[in-house]
Amino acid sequence: MYPCGFFGSHSHECRCTSTQIQRYRNKISGPLLDRIDLHLEVNPLSQQELMNKANGESSEPIRERVEKARVLQYQRFGESRTNASLNAKELQEICELDSGSRSLLEQAISSLDLSARAYDRILRVSRTIADLEASTAIQAQHIAEAIQYRTLDRKLW
Ligand SMILES: [Zn+2]
């Protein structure tokens, strides 16, 4: 995604300058990034990896987990609504945090210099991760995972 296409690659060296990378990255505005729930870096697969049969989890158990998480959300809202449809106020009501989770989130917000909107995204995604594990409470590990999905917010250079 950066000028040479190899930024962050483990197999090829990126020779772009930090100025080039920054300029390229600035093409995506902060407010736009704020509206995207999940930022993930995905490394290219080698030919070997492409040819091998995937040994990850198959789609079927994942589908079941997602369906269960959706049922939890429908029960919570009393209608066919998911976490994605929550407004900021509803989000605050639904996403209660214990003191450990709250301080982890506050720390991340200040050290990664995240916006209020990114804060909401993390809360929403944390609630969904907790639902996928059928966990009533949002736990610190759910917050930590959701923070991982804000890669592009982080000041990596
Ligand atoms: Zn490069």
CSV table of C-alpha atoms and ligand atoms in Angstrom, one decimal:
chain,number,residue,atom,x,y,z
A,1,MET,CA,0.0,0.0,0.0
A,2,TYR,CA,3.0,2.3,0.2
A,3,PRO,CA,4.9,3.6,-2.9
A,4,CYS,CA,7.0,0.5,-3.4
A,5,GLY,CA,4.4,-1.9,-2.0
A,6,PHE,CA,6.8,-3.5,0.4
A,7,PHE,CA,6.4,-1.4,3.5
A,8,GLY,CA,6.0,-3.8,6.5
A,9,SER,CA,6.9,-6.8,4.3
A,10,HIS,CA,9.0,-9.6,5.8
A,11,SER,CA,10.2,-10.8,2.5
A,12,HIS,CA,11.2,-7.6,0.6
A,13,GLU,CA,12.9,-4.5,1.8
A,14,CYS,CA,11.1,-1.2,1.6
A,15,ARG,CA,13.5,1.5,0.4
A,16,CYS,CA,11.0,4.4,0.7
A,17,THR,CA,11.9,7.4,2.9
A,18,SER,CA,9.9,8.1,5.9
A,19,THR,CA,8.7,11.3,4.2
A,20,GLN,CA,7.4,9.3,1.2
A,21,ILE,CA,5.6,6.9,3.5
A,22,GLN,CA,4.1,9.8,5.5
A,23,ARG,CA,3.0,11.6,2.4
A,24,TYR,CA,1.3,8.4,1.1
A,25,ARG,CA,-0.3,7.7,4.4
A,26,ASN,CA,-1.7,11.3,4.6
A,27,LYS,CA,-3.8,10.6,1.5
A,28,ILE,CA,-6.1,8.7,3.9
A,29,SER,CA,-7.5,11.3,6.2
A,30,GLY,CA,-7.8,10.8,9.9
A,31,PRO,CA,-11.6,11.3,9.9
A,32,LEU,CA,-11.9,8.6,7.2
A,33,LEU,CA,-9.8,6.2,9.2
A,34,ASP,CA,-11.9,6.9,12.3
A,35,ARG,CA,-14.9,5.6,10.4
A,36,ILE,CA,-13.3,2.2,9.7
A,37,ASP,CA,-13.7,-0.3,12.6
A,38,LEU,CA,-10.9,-2.7,11.8
A,39,HIS,CA,-7.4,-1.8,10.5
A,40,LEU,CA,-5.3,-4.9,9.9
A,41,GLU,CA,-2.0,-5.4,8.2
A,42,VAL,CA,-1.8,-8.6,6.2
A,43,ASN,CA,1.5,-10.0,5.0
A,44,PRO,CA,1.6,-11.4,1.4
A,45,LEU,CA,1.7,-15.2,1.2
A,46,SER,CA,4.5,-17.0,-0.4
A,47,GLN,CA,3.8,-19.3,-3.3
A,48,GLN,CA,4.4,-22.2,-1.0
A,49,GLU,CA,1.8,-20.9,1.5
A,50,LEU,CA,-0.7,-20.3,-1.4
A,51,MET,CA,-0.3,-23.9,-2.6
A,52,ASN,CA,-0.7,-25.5,0.8
A,53,LYS,CA,-4.1,-26.3,2.1
A,54,ALA,CA,-5.2,-23.9,4.8
A,55,ASN,CA,-4.8,-25.3,8.3
A,56,GLY,CA,-6.7,-22.5,10.0
A,57,GLU,CA,-10.2,-22.8,11.5
A,58,SER,CA,-12.8,-23.7,8.9
A,59,SER,CA,-15.6,-21.2,8.2
A,60,GLU,CA,-18.4,-23.4,9.7
A,61,PRO,CA,-17.5,-23.0,13.4
A,62,ILE,CA,-16.8,-19.3,12.8
A,63,ARG,CA,-20.2,-18.9,11.3
A,64,GLU,CA,-21.8,-20.5,14.3
A,65,ARG,CA,-19.9,-18.2,16.7
A,66,VAL,CA,-21.0,-15.2,14.7
A,67,GLU,CA,-24.6,-16.3,14.7
A,68,LYS,CA,-24.5,-16.8,18.5
A,69,ALA,CA,-23.0,-13.4,19.0
A,70,ARG,CA,-25.8,-11.9,16.9
A,71,VAL,CA,-28.4,-13.6,19.0
A,72,LEU,CA,-26.9,-12.1,22.1
A,73,GLN,CA,-27.1,-8.7,20.5
A,74,TYR,CA,-30.7,-9.2,19.5
A,75,GLN,CA,-31.6,-10.2,23.0
A,76,ARG,CA,-29.8,-7.2,24.4
A,77,PHE,CA,-31.6,-4.7,22.2
A,78,GLY,CA,-34.9,-6.6,21.9
A,79,GLU,CA,-34.8,-6.3,18.2
A,80,SER,CA,-32.7,-7.2,15.2
A,81,ARG,CA,-29.9,-4.7,16.0
A,82,THR,CA,-26.2,-5.3,16.2
A,83,ASN,CA,-23.4,-3.5,18.0
A,84,ALA,CA,-22.6,-1.7,14.7
A,85,SER,CA,-25.8,0.2,14.8
A,86,LEU,CA,-25.3,1.7,18.3
A,87,ASN,CA,-25.0,5.4,18.6
A,88,ALA,CA,-22.6,7.0,21.0
A,89,LYS,CA,-25.1,7.2,23.9
A,90,GLU,CA,-26.2,3.6,23.6
A,91,LEU,CA,-22.6,2.5,23.3
A,92,GLN,CA,-21.8,4.1,26.7
A,93,GLU,CA,-24.8,2.3,28.3
A,94,ILE,CA,-24.0,-1.1,26.8
A,95,CYS,CA,-20.3,-1.0,27.2
A,96,GLU,CA,-19.6,-0.9,30.9
A,97,LEU,CA,-16.0,-1.3,31.7
A,98,ASP,CA,-14.4,-2.4,35.0
A,99,SER,CA,-11.6,-0.2,36.3
A,100,GLY,CA,-8.8,-2.4,34.8
A,101,SER,CA,-10.3,-2.2,31.3
A,102,ARG,CA,-11.1,1.5,31.6
A,103,SER,CA,-7.5,2.4,32.6
A,104,LEU,CA,-6.1,0.2,29.8
A,105,LEU,CA,-8.3,2.0,27.3
A,106,GLU,CA,-7.5,5.5,28.6
A,107,GLN,CA,-3.8,4.7,28.5
A,108,ALA,CA,-4.1,3.6,24.9
A,109,ILE,CA,-6.1,6.7,24.0
A,110,SER,CA,-3.4,9.0,25.4
A,111,SER,CA,-0.3,7.1,24.3
A,112,LEU,CA,-1.6,6.4,20.8
A,113,ASP,CA,-3.2,9.9,20.6
A,114,LEU,CA,-6.5,8.5,19.5
A,115,SER,CA,-9.6,10.6,18.7
A,116,ALA,CA,-13.0,10.4,20.5
A,117,ARG,CA,-14.3,8.6,17.5
A,118,ALA,CA,-11.6,6.0,17.7
A,119,TYR,CA,-12.5,5.5,21.3
A,120,ASP,CA,-16.0,4.7,20.3
A,121,ARG,CA,-14.8,2.3,17.7
A,122,ILE,CA,-12.6,0.4,20.2
A,123,LEU,CA,-15.6,0.2,22.6
A,124,ARG,CA,-17.9,-1.1,19.9
A,125,VAL,CA,-15.4,-3.7,18.7
A,126,SER,CA,-14.6,-4.8,22.2
A,127,ARG,CA,-18.2,-5.4,22.9
A,128,THR,CA,-18.4,-7.6,19.7
A,129,ILE,CA,-15.2,-9.5,20.7
A,130,ALA,CA,-16.8,-10.2,24.1
A,131,ASP,CA,-20.0,-11.3,22.4
A,132,LEU,CA,-18.1,-13.7,20.2
A,133,GLU,CA,-16.7,-15.3,23.4
A,134,ALA,CA,-20.2,-15.2,25.0
A,135,SER,CA,-18.7,-13.0,27.7
A,136,THR,CA,-21.2,-10.8,29.6
A,137,ALA,CA,-18.6,-8.3,30.6
A,138,ILE,CA,-16.0,-6.6,28.4
A,139,GLN,CA,-12.7,-7.7,29.8
A,140,ALA,CA,-9.3,-6.1,29.5
A,141,GLN,CA,-8.2,-8.7,26.9
A,142,HIS,CA,-11.1,-7.7,24.7
A,143,ILE,CA,-10.1,-4.0,24.9
A,144,ALA,CA,-6.5,-5.0,24.1
A,145,GLU,CA,-7.5,-7.0,21.0
A,146,ALA,CA,-9.7,-4.1,19.8
A,147,ILE,CA,-6.8,-1.7,20.2
A,148,GLN,CA,-4.7,-4.0,18.0
A,149,TYR,CA,-7.2,-3.3,15.2
A,150,ARG,CA,-6.3,0.5,15.1
A,151,THR,CA,-3.0,-0.1,13.4
A,152,LEU,CA,-3.3,2.9,11.2
A,153,ASP,CA,-4.0,5.3,14.0
A,154,ARG,CA,-0.7,4.5,15.6
A,155,LYS,CA,2.3,6.7,15.2
A,156,LEU,CA,4.6,4.0,13.8
A,157,TRP,CA,7.0,6.5,12.1
B,1,ZN,ZN,8.6,1.2,0.2
